mmCIF file of C-alpha atoms and ligand atoms in Angstrom:
data_model
loop_
_atom_site.group_PDB
_atom_site.id
_atom_site.type_symbol
_atom_site.label_atom_id
_atom_site.label_comp_id
_atom_site.label_asym_id
_atom_site.label_seq_id
_atom_site.Cartn_x
_atom_site.Cartn_y
_atom_site.Cartn_z
ATOM 1 C CA MET Q 1 0.000 0.000 0.000
ATOM 2 C CA ALA Q 2 1.249 3.484 -0.873
ATOM 3 C CA LEU Q 3 2.554 5.510 2.072
ATOM 4 C CA PRO Q 4 -0.033 8.067 3.199
ATOM 5 C CA LEU Q 5 1.041 11.511 1.988
ATOM 6 C CA ALA Q 6 0.414 13.170 5.354
ATOM 7 C CA ASP Q 7 2.594 10.601 7.188
ATOM 8 C CA VAL Q 8 5.591 11.293 4.942
ATOM 9 C CA ARG Q 9 5.122 15.045 5.142
ATOM 10 C CA ASP Q 10 4.847 14.928 8.940
ATOM 11 C CA LEU Q 11 8.314 13.349 9.150
ATOM 12 C CA VAL Q 12 9.826 16.824 8.716
ATOM 13 C CA ASP Q 13 8.278 17.927 12.019
ATOM 14 C CA GLU Q 14 11.264 16.174 13.635
ATOM 15 C CA TYR Q 15 13.825 17.507 11.132
ATOM 16 C CA PRO Q 16 16.529 20.091 11.908
ATOM 17 C CA ARG Q 17 15.967 23.673 10.668
ATOM 18 C CA ASN Q 18 18.480 23.197 7.866
ATOM 19 C CA PRO Q 19 17.834 19.819 6.262
ATOM 20 C CA VAL Q 20 20.332 17.836 4.194
ATOM 21 C CA ILE Q 21 19.668 17.509 0.452
ATOM 22 C CA GLY Q 22 20.472 13.978 -0.695
ATOM 23 C CA ALA Q 23 20.477 12.040 -3.943
ATOM 24 C CA VAL Q 24 21.489 8.638 -5.218
ATOM 25 C CA GLY Q 25 25.015 8.859 -6.640
ATOM 26 C CA SER Q 26 24.695 8.642 -10.412
ATOM 27 C CA HIS Q 27 22.712 10.481 -13.110
ATOM 28 C CA SER Q 28 22.349 14.073 -11.780
ATOM 29 C CA ALA Q 29 23.789 13.880 -8.262
ATOM 30 C CA ILE Q 30 26.547 16.456 -8.847
ATOM 31 C CA ASP Q 31 24.004 19.019 -10.097
ATOM 32 C CA ILE Q 32 21.803 18.335 -7.067
ATOM 33 C CA ALA Q 33 24.716 18.653 -4.608
ATOM 34 C CA ASP Q 34 26.132 21.761 -6.287
ATOM 35 C CA GLY Q 35 22.704 23.412 -6.071
ATOM 36 C CA ALA Q 36 22.249 22.358 -2.449
ATOM 37 C CA VAL Q 37 25.503 23.860 -1.199
ATOM 38 C CA THR Q 38 25.000 27.021 -3.270
ATOM 39 C CA GLU Q 39 21.771 27.587 -1.358
ATOM 40 C CA GLY Q 40 23.375 26.814 1.991
ATOM 41 C CA PHE Q 41 22.245 23.210 2.566
ATOM 42 C CA PRO Q 42 24.569 20.298 3.357
ATOM 43 C CA SER Q 43 24.697 17.749 0.524
ATOM 44 C CA LEU Q 44 24.690 13.981 0.728
ATOM 45 C CA VAL Q 45 25.258 11.341 -1.940
ATOM 46 C CA LEU Q 46 24.167 7.727 -1.496
ATOM 47 C CA ALA Q 47 26.628 5.751 -3.574
ATOM 48 C CA GLN Q 48 27.450 2.191 -4.452
ATOM 49 C CA ALA Q 49 30.850 0.997 -3.222
ATOM 50 C CA GLY Q 50 33.147 0.728 -6.214
ATOM 51 C CA ARG Q 51 31.185 3.391 -8.100
ATOM 52 C CA ASP Q 52 31.795 6.172 -5.594
ATOM 53 C CA ALA Q 53 35.099 7.826 -6.593
ATOM 54 C CA THR Q 54 33.318 10.696 -8.386
ATOM 55 C CA TYR Q 55 31.760 11.640 -5.057
ATOM 56 C CA THR Q 56 34.210 10.429 -2.417
ATOM 57 C CA ARG Q 57 37.298 11.648 -4.251
ATOM 58 C CA TYR Q 58 36.815 13.986 -7.174
ATOM 59 C CA PHE Q 59 33.924 16.239 -6.050
ATOM 60 C CA ARG Q 60 34.188 15.734 -2.292
ATOM 61 C CA THR Q 61 33.991 18.938 -0.226
ATOM 62 C CA ILE Q 62 37.288 20.097 1.202
ATOM 63 C CA ARG Q 63 37.022 22.787 3.861
ATOM 64 C CA SER Q 64 39.355 25.498 5.103
ATOM 65 C CA PRO Q 65 40.476 25.395 8.764
ATOM 66 C CA ALA Q 66 37.624 27.852 9.432
ATOM 67 C CA GLY Q 67 35.151 25.328 7.993
ATOM 68 C CA LEU Q 68 34.426 27.142 4.698
ATOM 69 C CA ARG Q 69 34.058 25.083 1.529
ATOM 70 C CA ARG Q 70 37.257 25.537 -0.483
ATOM 71 C CA ARG Q 71 36.698 22.868 -3.097
ATOM 72 C CA GLY Q 72 33.998 20.399 -4.134
ATOM 73 C CA CYS Q 73 30.312 20.190 -3.284
ATOM 74 C CA ILE Q 74 29.661 16.680 -1.962
ATOM 75 C CA ASP Q 75 29.707 17.140 1.808
ATOM 76 C CA ASP Q 76 28.980 13.560 2.760
ATOM 77 C CA VAL Q 77 28.867 10.179 1.006
ATOM 78 C CA TRP Q 78 27.318 7.024 2.389
ATOM 79 C CA THR Q 79 28.328 3.926 0.460
ATOM 80 C CA PHE Q 80 26.448 0.652 0.167
ATOM 81 C CA SER Q 81 27.328 -2.686 -1.329
ATOM 82 C CA LYS Q 82 24.218 -2.382 -3.509
ATOM 83 C CA PHE Q 83 21.978 0.594 -4.215
ATOM 84 C CA ALA Q 84 18.818 -1.162 -3.032
ATOM 85 C CA ASP Q 85 20.228 -1.099 0.559
ATOM 86 C CA ILE Q 86 19.373 2.598 0.635
ATOM 87 C CA ALA Q 87 15.818 1.570 1.447
ATOM 88 C CA SER Q 88 16.726 -0.711 4.389
ATOM 89 C CA PRO Q 89 15.040 0.274 7.681
ATOM 90 C CA GLU Q 90 18.440 1.174 9.246
ATOM 91 C CA VAL Q 91 19.441 3.496 6.416
ATOM 92 C CA GLN Q 92 15.994 5.101 6.360
ATOM 93 C CA GLU Q 93 16.281 5.719 10.075
ATOM 94 C CA ARG Q 94 19.750 7.220 9.584
ATOM 95 C CA MET Q 95 18.442 9.517 6.826
ATOM 96 C CA ARG Q 96 15.613 10.733 9.040
ATOM 97 C CA ARG Q 97 17.996 11.318 11.940
ATOM 98 C CA HIS Q 98 20.199 13.489 9.715
ATOM 99 C CA GLY Q 99 17.176 15.321 8.262
ATOM 100 C CA VAL Q 100 17.615 14.135 4.672
ATOM 101 C CA LEU Q 101 15.274 15.295 1.917
ATOM 102 C CA LEU Q 102 15.757 13.020 -1.077
ATOM 103 C CA VAL Q 103 15.769 14.338 -4.647
ATOM 104 C CA PRO Q 104 14.465 11.550 -6.888
ATOM 105 C CA ASN Q 105 16.625 10.936 -9.959
ATOM 106 C CA ARG Q 106 16.639 8.076 -12.459
ATOM 107 C CA ALA Q 107 19.247 6.262 -10.388
ATOM 108 C CA LEU Q 108 16.841 6.148 -7.430
ATOM 109 C CA SER Q 109 13.907 4.864 -9.502
ATOM 110 C CA SER Q 110 16.092 2.369 -11.401
ATOM 111 C CA TYR Q 111 18.010 0.860 -8.490
ATOM 112 C CA VAL Q 112 15.410 0.909 -5.726
ATOM 113 C CA PRO Q 113 12.234 -1.014 -6.693
ATOM 114 C CA LEU Q 114 9.344 1.363 -7.393
ATOM 115 C CA VAL Q 115 7.086 -0.551 -5.046
ATOM 116 C CA THR Q 116 9.629 0.010 -2.244
ATOM 117 C CA ILE Q 117 9.806 3.740 -2.999
ATOM 118 C CA GLU Q 118 6.005 3.957 -3.004
ATOM 119 C CA SER Q 119 5.227 1.812 0.026
ATOM 120 C CA GLU Q 120 8.264 1.597 2.287
ATOM 121 C CA LEU Q 121 10.671 4.483 1.849
ATOM 122 C CA ARG Q 122 9.777 6.703 4.796
ATOM 123 C CA VAL Q 123 12.014 9.578 3.816
ATOM 124 C CA PRO Q 124 10.516 12.763 2.327
ATOM 125 C CA ILE Q 125 11.038 13.171 -1.409
ATOM 126 C CA ILE Q 126 11.314 16.592 -3.097
ATOM 127 C CA GLY Q 127 9.088 15.743 -6.047
ATOM 128 C CA ALA Q 128 6.206 13.506 -7.036
ATOM 129 C CA ARG Q 129 6.775 10.063 -5.537
ATOM 130 C CA THR Q 130 3.862 8.271 -7.194
ATOM 131 C CA MET Q 131 4.650 9.663 -10.637
ATOM 132 C CA LEU Q 132 8.011 7.883 -10.933
ATOM 133 C CA ARG Q 133 6.118 4.808 -12.131
ATOM 134 C CA ILE Q 134 4.730 6.524 -15.247
ATOM 135 C CA GLU Q 135 8.140 6.121 -16.890
ATOM 136 C CA GLU Q 136 7.633 2.357 -17.067
ATOM 137 C CA ARG Q 137 6.338 1.794 -20.594
ATOM 138 C CA SER Q 138 5.157 -1.688 -19.616
ATOM 139 C CA GLU Q 139 2.634 -0.270 -17.090
ATOM 140 C CA ARG Q 140 -0.976 0.053 -18.217
ATOM 141 C CA GLU Q 141 -1.045 3.630 -16.933
ATOM 142 C CA ASN Q 142 2.180 5.287 -18.042
ATOM 143 C CA TYR Q 143 3.425 8.559 -19.472
ATOM 144 C CA TYR Q 144 1.745 7.912 -22.806
ATOM 145 C CA THR Q 145 -1.702 7.588 -21.209
ATOM 146 C CA LEU Q 146 -1.076 10.714 -19.119
ATOM 147 C CA LEU Q 147 0.117 12.735 -22.124
ATOM 148 C CA ALA Q 148 -2.859 11.583 -24.194
ATOM 149 C CA ARG Q 149 -5.221 12.617 -21.395
ATOM 150 C CA ALA Q 150 -3.464 15.981 -21.211
ATOM 151 C CA GLY Q 151 -4.016 16.550 -24.942
ATOM 152 C CA ILE Q 152 -0.263 16.609 -25.589
ATOM 153 C CA PRO Q 153 0.803 15.253 -29.015
ATOM 154 C CA ILE Q 154 2.551 11.861 -28.775
ATOM 155 C CA PRO Q 155 3.953 9.651 -31.567
ATOM 156 C CA ARG Q 156 1.250 7.529 -33.216
ATOM 157 C CA ALA Q 157 1.261 3.973 -31.825
ATOM 158 C CA ILE Q 158 1.351 1.053 -34.304
ATOM 159 C CA THR Q 159 -0.512 -1.910 -32.837
ATOM 160 C CA SER Q 160 1.260 -4.752 -34.655
ATOM 161 C CA PRO Q 161 4.372 -5.223 -36.823
ATOM 162 C CA GLY Q 162 2.190 -6.142 -39.821
ATOM 163 C CA GLU Q 163 0.766 -2.613 -39.802
ATOM 164 C CA ILE Q 164 4.052 -0.784 -40.154
ATOM 165 C CA ASP Q 165 3.458 1.619 -43.038
ATOM 166 C CA ARG Q 166 5.996 4.348 -42.191
ATOM 167 C CA LEU Q 167 9.269 4.721 -40.334
ATOM 168 C CA VAL Q 168 8.764 3.463 -36.767
ATOM 169 C CA ILE Q 169 10.910 3.089 -33.681
ATOM 170 C CA VAL Q 170 10.519 -0.123 -31.677
ATOM 171 C CA LYS Q 171 11.052 0.408 -27.951
ATOM 172 C CA LEU Q 172 12.160 -2.458 -25.754
ATOM 173 C CA PRO Q 173 14.893 -3.027 -23.175
ATOM 174 C CA HIS Q 174 18.315 -4.430 -23.983
ATOM 175 C CA ALA Q 175 18.407 -8.210 -23.425
ATOM 176 C CA LYS Q 176 21.249 -8.166 -20.889
ATOM 177 C CA ARG Q 177 21.710 -4.584 -19.740
ATOM 178 C CA ARG Q 178 18.093 -4.171 -18.645
ATOM 179 C CA LEU Q 179 18.386 -0.460 -17.904
ATOM 180 C CA GLU Q 180 19.640 0.232 -21.420
ATOM 181 C CA ARG Q 181 17.733 0.234 -24.687
ATOM 182 C CA GLY Q 182 17.351 -2.365 -27.393
ATOM 183 C CA PHE Q 183 15.611 0.097 -29.725
ATOM 184 C CA PHE Q 184 15.582 -0.251 -33.496
ATOM 185 C CA THR Q 185 13.834 1.370 -36.440
ATOM 186 C CA ALA Q 186 11.929 -0.192 -39.335
ATOM 187 C CA ALA Q 187 10.008 1.192 -42.304
ATOM 188 C CA ASN Q 188 7.910 -1.900 -43.184
ATOM 189 C CA PRO Q 189 6.980 -5.345 -41.773
ATOM 190 C CA GLU Q 190 9.812 -7.049 -43.694
ATOM 191 C CA GLU Q 191 12.471 -4.747 -42.225
ATOM 192 C CA PHE Q 192 10.940 -5.276 -38.752
ATOM 193 C CA ARG Q 193 11.266 -9.070 -39.149
ATOM 194 C CA ARG Q 194 14.784 -8.954 -40.553
ATOM 195 C CA LYS Q 195 16.176 -6.546 -37.965
ATOM 196 C CA SER Q 196 14.435 -8.124 -34.991
ATOM 197 C CA ASN Q 197 15.700 -11.598 -35.978
ATOM 198 C CA GLN Q 198 19.209 -10.236 -36.320
ATOM 199 C CA LEU Q 199 19.053 -8.452 -32.926
ATOM 200 C CA ILE Q 200 17.673 -11.572 -31.216
ATOM 201 C CA ALA Q 201 20.427 -13.702 -32.820
ATOM 202 C CA GLN Q 202 23.160 -11.343 -31.616
ATOM 203 C CA GLY Q 203 21.692 -11.291 -28.080
ATOM 204 C CA THR Q 204 20.712 -7.603 -28.070
ATOM 205 C CA ILE Q 205 16.961 -8.172 -27.556
ATOM 206 C CA THR Q 206 14.727 -11.078 -26.543
ATOM 207 C CA ALA Q 207 11.643 -12.444 -28.288
ATOM 208 C CA ASP Q 208 9.632 -11.978 -25.072
ATOM 209 C CA ASP Q 209 10.438 -8.283 -24.862
ATOM 210 C CA LEU Q 210 9.740 -7.910 -28.582
ATOM 211 C CA ALA Q 211 6.232 -9.310 -28.128
ATOM 212 C CA THR Q 212 5.335 -6.476 -25.748
ATOM 213 C CA ALA Q 213 7.467 -3.733 -27.337
ATOM 214 C CA ARG Q 214 5.963 -0.367 -28.082
ATOM 215 C CA ILE Q 215 6.034 0.408 -31.781
ATOM 216 C CA GLU Q 216 5.521 4.068 -32.610
ATOM 217 C CA GLU Q 217 5.932 6.501 -35.433
ATOM 218 C CA TYR Q 218 9.495 7.807 -35.726
ATOM 219 C CA VAL Q 219 9.231 11.585 -35.608
ATOM 220 C CA ILE Q 220 11.834 13.016 -37.934
ATOM 221 C CA GLY Q 221 13.243 16.143 -36.363
ATOM 222 C CA PRO Q 222 15.680 17.331 -33.732
ATOM 223 C CA VAL Q 223 15.243 16.192 -30.148
ATOM 224 C CA PHE Q 224 14.788 18.807 -27.423
ATOM 225 C CA ASN Q 225 14.573 17.781 -23.770
ATOM 226 C CA PHE Q 226 12.693 20.561 -22.013
ATOM 227 C CA ASN Q 227 13.746 20.869 -18.374
ATOM 228 C CA PHE Q 228 10.814 22.367 -16.508
ATOM 229 C CA PHE Q 229 10.163 23.205 -12.874
ATOM 230 C CA PHE Q 230 6.794 23.483 -11.178
ATOM 231 C CA THR Q 231 6.328 25.224 -7.851
ATOM 232 C CA PRO Q 232 3.134 25.045 -5.798
ATOM 233 C CA LEU Q 233 4.437 27.954 -3.704
ATOM 234 C CA LEU Q 234 3.329 30.561 -6.245
ATOM 235 C CA PRO Q 235 -0.147 31.114 -7.727
ATOM 236 C CA ARG Q 236 -0.907 28.425 -10.365
ATOM 237 C CA SER Q 237 -0.518 30.953 -13.230
ATOM 238 C CA GLU Q 238 3.100 31.640 -12.171
ATOM 239 C CA GLY Q 239 4.056 28.134 -11.082
ATOM 240 C CA LEU Q 240 5.582 26.752 -14.291
ATOM 241 C CA GLU Q 241 9.162 27.598 -15.252
ATOM 242 C CA LEU Q 242 11.236 26.469 -18.218
ATOM 243 C CA LEU Q 243 14.822 26.315 -16.991
ATOM 244 C CA GLY Q 244 16.700 24.968 -19.991
ATOM 245 C CA VAL Q 245 16.917 22.517 -22.852
ATOM 246 C CA ASP Q 246 19.338 19.668 -23.411
ATOM 247 C CA GLU Q 247 19.954 17.066 -26.065
ATOM 248 C CA ARG Q 248 21.540 13.669 -25.717
ATOM 249 C CA ARG Q 249 24.584 12.069 -27.162
ATOM 250 C CA GLU Q 250 23.733 8.450 -27.820
ATOM 251 C CA SER Q 251 26.173 5.748 -28.730
ATOM 252 C CA SER Q 252 26.463 4.447 -31.389
ATOM 253 C CA LEU Q 253 23.766 6.679 -32.983
ATOM 254 C CA ASP Q 254 25.790 9.875 -32.761
ATOM 255 C CA GLY Q 255 28.918 8.165 -34.032
ATOM 256 C CA LEU Q 256 27.035 6.831 -37.053
ATOM 257 C CA VAL Q 257 25.608 10.206 -38.029
ATOM 258 C CA ARG Q 258 29.138 11.623 -38.070
ATOM 259 C CA LEU Q 259 30.071 9.204 -40.841
ATOM 260 C CA PRO Q 260 29.394 10.068 -44.494
ATOM 261 C CA ALA Q 261 26.731 7.822 -46.092
ATOM 262 C CA ALA Q 262 29.289 5.987 -48.224
ATOM 263 C CA GLN Q 263 31.214 4.928 -45.103
ATOM 264 C CA GLN Q 264 28.034 3.955 -43.258
ATOM 265 C CA LEU Q 265 27.191 1.555 -46.096
ATOM 266 C CA GLU Q 266 30.610 -0.082 -45.760
ATOM 267 C CA LEU Q 267 29.849 -1.090 -42.143
ATOM 268 C CA ASN Q 268 28.851 -4.657 -41.451
ATOM 269 C CA GLU Q 269 25.140 -5.342 -40.898
ATOM 270 C CA ALA Q 270 25.311 -5.323 -37.067
ATOM 271 C CA ALA Q 271 27.213 -2.039 -36.844
ATOM 272 C CA ARG Q 272 24.624 -0.303 -39.020
ATOM 273 C CA VAL Q 273 21.912 -0.683 -36.356
ATOM 274 C CA PRO Q 274 22.366 2.288 -34.019
ATOM 275 C CA VAL Q 275 22.580 1.783 -30.264
ATOM 276 C CA TYR Q 276 20.696 4.338 -28.144
ATOM 277 C CA THR Q 277 22.822 4.287 -24.989
ATOM 278 C CA VAL Q 278 22.965 7.768 -23.498
ATOM 279 C CA VAL Q 279 26.587 8.743 -22.935
ATOM 280 C CA GLY Q 280 26.431 12.531 -22.652
ATOM 281 C CA HIS Q 281 24.453 15.712 -23.190
ATOM 282 C CA GLY Q 282 24.667 19.029 -24.970
ATOM 283 C CA THR Q 283 22.842 22.280 -24.544
ATOM 284 C CA LEU Q 284 20.211 23.907 -26.761
ATOM 285 C CA THR Q 285 17.785 26.768 -26.939
ATOM 286 C CA VAL Q 286 14.652 26.884 -29.111
ATOM 287 C CA ARG Q 287 13.510 29.428 -31.646
ATOM 288 C CA GLU Q 288 11.715 32.043 -29.584
ATOM 289 C CA SER Q 289 8.454 31.738 -31.509
ATOM 290 C CA ILE Q 290 8.269 28.077 -30.404
ATOM 291 C CA LEU Q 291 8.563 28.891 -26.696
ATOM 292 C CA GLU Q 292 4.861 29.523 -26.127
ATOM 293 C CA ASP Q 293 4.007 26.095 -27.570
ATOM 294 C CA VAL Q 294 6.563 24.586 -25.216
ATOM 295 C CA PHE Q 295 5.034 26.349 -22.215
ATOM 296 C CA ARG Q 296 1.589 25.154 -23.315
ATOM 297 C CA LEU Q 297 2.855 21.553 -23.218
ATOM 298 C CA GLY Q 298 4.224 22.097 -19.719
ATOM 299 C CA GLU Q 299 0.986 23.685 -18.485
ATOM 300 C CA LYS Q 300 -1.090 20.803 -19.846
ATOM 301 C CA PHE Q 301 1.241 18.315 -18.206
ATOM 302 C CA VAL Q 302 0.984 20.064 -14.834
ATOM 303 C CA ASP Q 303 -2.834 20.147 -14.979
ATOM 304 C CA ALA Q 304 -3.189 16.530 -16.099
ATOM 305 C CA SER Q 305 -0.755 15.309 -13.432
ATOM 306 C CA ARG Q 306 -2.709 17.090 -10.704
ATOM 307 C CA ASP Q 307 -5.892 15.306 -11.792
ATOM 308 C CA ALA Q 308 -4.328 11.868 -12.234
ATOM 309 C CA TYR Q 309 -1.679 11.799 -9.489
ATOM 310 C CA PRO Q 310 -2.609 14.316 -6.793
ATOM 311 C CA PRO Q 311 -0.893 16.510 -5.632
ATOM 312 C CA GLY Q 312 0.589 16.302 -9.169
ATOM 313 C CA ILE Q 313 4.027 17.062 -10.483
ATOM 314 C CA LEU Q 314 6.268 18.956 -8.042
ATOM 315 C CA GLY Q 315 9.669 20.443 -8.747
ATOM 316 C CA ALA Q 316 11.833 19.375 -11.681
ATOM 317 C CA PHE Q 317 10.506 17.421 -14.652
ATOM 318 C CA CYS Q 318 11.491 16.894 -18.255
ATOM 319 C CA LEU Q 319 9.482 16.499 -21.459
ATOM 320 C CA GLN Q 320 11.528 14.830 -24.203
ATOM 321 C CA THR Q 321 10.329 16.149 -27.479
ATOM 322 C CA CYS Q 322 10.893 15.947 -31.242
ATOM 323 C CA LEU Q 323 10.130 19.079 -33.231
ATOM 324 C CA ASP Q 324 8.782 18.459 -36.737
ATOM 325 C CA SER Q 325 9.484 20.587 -39.803
ATOM 326 C CA ASP Q 326 6.758 23.049 -38.789
ATOM 327 C CA GLY Q 327 8.301 23.365 -35.306
ATOM 328 C CA ARG Q 328 5.422 21.402 -33.767
ATOM 329 C CA PRO Q 329 6.463 19.413 -30.690
ATOM 330 C CA THR Q 330 5.676 15.731 -30.134
ATOM 331 C CA VAL Q 331 6.528 14.335 -26.697
ATOM 332 C CA PHE Q 332 8.041 10.841 -26.876
ATOM 333 C CA ASP Q 333 9.263 10.458 -23.283
ATOM 334 C CA VAL Q 334 8.815 12.035 -19.860
ATOM 335 C CA ALA Q 335 10.907 12.232 -16.693
ATOM 336 C CA ALA Q 336 8.617 13.067 -13.774
ATOM 337 C CA ARG Q 337 11.755 14.087 -11.832
ATOM 338 C CA ILE Q 338 15.079 15.773 -12.568
ATOM 339 C CA GLY Q 339 16.096 14.861 -16.134
ATOM 340 C CA GLY Q 340 19.333 13.159 -17.078
ATOM 341 C CA GLY Q 341 20.797 16.084 -18.980
ATOM 342 C CA THR Q 342 20.738 18.850 -16.398
ATOM 343 C CA ASN Q 343 24.460 18.562 -15.601
ATOM 344 C CA ILE Q 344 25.070 20.638 -18.748
ATOM 345 C CA HIS Q 345 24.168 23.710 -16.701
ATOM 346 C CA LEU Q 346 25.497 22.777 -13.301
ATOM 347 C CA GLY Q 347 27.224 25.747 -11.751
ATOM 348 C CA ILE Q 348 26.605 28.131 -14.676
ATOM 349 C CA GLY Q 349 22.822 27.850 -14.766
ATOM 350 C CA HIS Q 350 20.316 27.240 -17.552
ATOM 351 C CA PRO Q 351 19.787 30.041 -20.106
ATOM 352 C CA TYR Q 352 16.074 30.427 -19.387
ATOM 353 C CA GLY Q 353 16.495 29.777 -15.672
ATOM 354 C CA ASN Q 354 19.108 32.547 -15.467
ATOM 355 C CA ALA Q 355 16.901 34.937 -17.422
ATOM 356 C CA LEU Q 356 14.063 34.253 -15.013
ATOM 357 C CA TRP Q 357 15.907 34.284 -11.706
ATOM 358 C CA ARG Q 358 18.583 36.929 -12.440
ATOM 359 C CA ALA Q 359 21.243 34.563 -11.110
ATOM 360 C CA PRO Q 360 22.906 31.338 -12.303
ATOM 361 C CA MET Q 361 19.989 28.926 -11.951
ATOM 362 C CA SER Q 362 20.804 25.278 -12.594
ATOM 363 C CA THR Q 363 18.168 22.632 -11.938
ATOM 364 C CA GLY Q 364 20.024 21.573 -8.785
ATOM 365 C CA ARG Q 365 20.063 25.116 -7.478
ATOM 366 C CA ARG Q 366 16.399 25.630 -8.362
ATOM 367 C CA ILE Q 367 15.487 22.558 -6.310
ATOM 368 C CA ALA Q 368 17.456 23.855 -3.316
ATOM 369 C CA LEU Q 369 15.998 27.344 -3.743
ATOM 370 C CA GLU Q 370 12.547 25.794 -3.610
ATOM 371 C CA VAL Q 371 13.418 24.150 -0.299
ATOM 372 C CA ARG Q 372 14.721 27.503 0.977
ATOM 373 C CA HIS Q 373 11.553 29.356 -0.128
ATOM 374 C CA ALA Q 374 9.324 26.666 1.344
ATOM 375 C CA ILE Q 375 11.146 26.765 4.711
ATOM 376 C CA ASP Q 376 10.988 30.574 4.810
ATOM 377 C CA LEU Q 377 7.247 30.478 4.071
ATOM 378 C CA GLY Q 378 6.592 27.695 6.579
ATOM 379 C CA ARG Q 379 5.302 25.539 3.677
ATOM 380 C CA LEU Q 380 7.985 22.856 3.389
ATOM 381 C CA LYS Q 381 5.464 20.010 3.483
ATOM 382 C CA GLU Q 382 3.788 21.232 0.285
ATOM 383 C CA ILE Q 383 6.827 20.454 -1.892
ATOM 384 C CA LEU Q 384 7.348 16.970 -0.444
ATOM 385 C CA THR Q 385 5.689 13.613 -1.016
HETATM 386 P P1 AMP Y 1 13.604 7.240 -24.941
HETATM 387 O O1 AMP Y 1 14.142 6.049 -24.270
HETATM 388 O O2 AMP Y 1 12.123 7.184 -25.200
HETATM 389 O O3 AMP Y 1 13.982 8.496 -24.225
HETATM 390 O O4 AMP Y 1 14.273 7.351 -26.391
HETATM 391 C C1 AMP Y 1 15.659 7.261 -26.630
HETATM 392 C C2 AMP Y 1 16.011 7.946 -27.933
HETATM 393 O O5 AMP Y 1 15.254 7.388 -29.014
HETATM 394 C C3 AMP Y 1 15.666 9.417 -27.959
HETATM 395 O O6 AMP Y 1 16.672 10.223 -27.423
HETATM 396 C C4 AMP Y 1 15.445 9.689 -29.416
HETATM 397 O O7 AMP Y 1 16.682 9.888 -30.081
HETATM 398 C C5 AMP Y 1 14.851 8.397 -29.925
HETATM 399 N N1 AMP Y 1 13.377 8.377 -30.012
HETATM 400 C C6 AMP Y 1 12.527 7.837 -29.107
HETATM 401 N N2 AMP Y 1 11.248 7.930 -29.524
HETATM 402 C C7 AMP Y 1 11.292 8.526 -30.742
HETATM 403 C C8 AMP Y 1 10.305 8.882 -31.724
HETATM 404 N N3 AMP Y 1 9.018 8.574 -31.553
HETATM 405 N N4 AMP Y 1 10.719 9.492 -32.841
HETATM 406 C C9 AMP Y 1 12.037 9.776 -33.044
HETATM 407 N N5 AMP Y 1 13.004 9.441 -32.174
HETATM 408 C C10 AMP Y 1 12.653 8.833 -31.034
#
């Protein structure tokens, strides 16, 4: 059973005046920690032993004799033999004792089972706890159903391989690395059969996953990941902010598009099928005349999420979007939490976030600023779930 919202929110009654901002160590943890310390909160990273050097060594806070931060932004690191241990009763108790507010990132929702986060993790989350599940494409209610309800354009779904009559992308997990993608494209049923057989034979995908894969229209156009923020602390009409826009670097896709066509055709069959593993991010802005459409998407998402998952989206979220040749956005994926590409602006701030806040405003800093505003207003519980 899901944790009652009031019970989780009441946990902060016992918290110190200045809570600790914590995140699972991977994905966007440096951005979160950098933002936390900029706004005067201690930062904590929950890391897996053996994957902790980024936090324990390279970005660890080093203080002057007077106690001022001289270098780094990760004040504390707790390491575990496996990420899922974060949710053990002892670690939860330790987090509460230290006054930890957890920022949900993809590492949290990937490494700690969603059912544990929803029903057992008695630590306040800065964001929308019950919305983390919408990212699971295999769920009956997921981000596609929410976007459709919101009236946000999504790629047309193709119900069976035999109906492929245009370029489609087939979405399923990688056979062995379950958190990675085994995506492929096809323009007709024959290409679907040929490529899927080849990918099954080389161990990239499984027949079981293929049977339940989502097949959808491939939107031809550049990808823009819109990093939004929603605050319930302001009137609804002022609550939505666009902080910045990122794009991904995916391997081997981005390597392939850097090859001239003649060289691509020289590659062997397997190497021609792009791999969509995210390995980095770049920064973008959009043509200014498109911005209002982008805000409209965000507004619709906020309203629909409030109806479907009360209290609705809180804090950072990301709509991953393709823009077609008329500049019309289609949303093909959603992060109901801090997106994966926000590190592009850590420290220097997002272009739109800076323009709005008159200061370097990264996503991490915006999250911490929200905590600061909420504490000052005596409304901390409203931004937590
Ligand atoms: P996802 O796992 O849904 O975030 O998708 C991974 C990558 O696949 C994206 O970064 C895009 O490059 C691509 N992609 C996903 N869905 C579509 C689509 N419907 N049309 C075009 N590209 C897509």
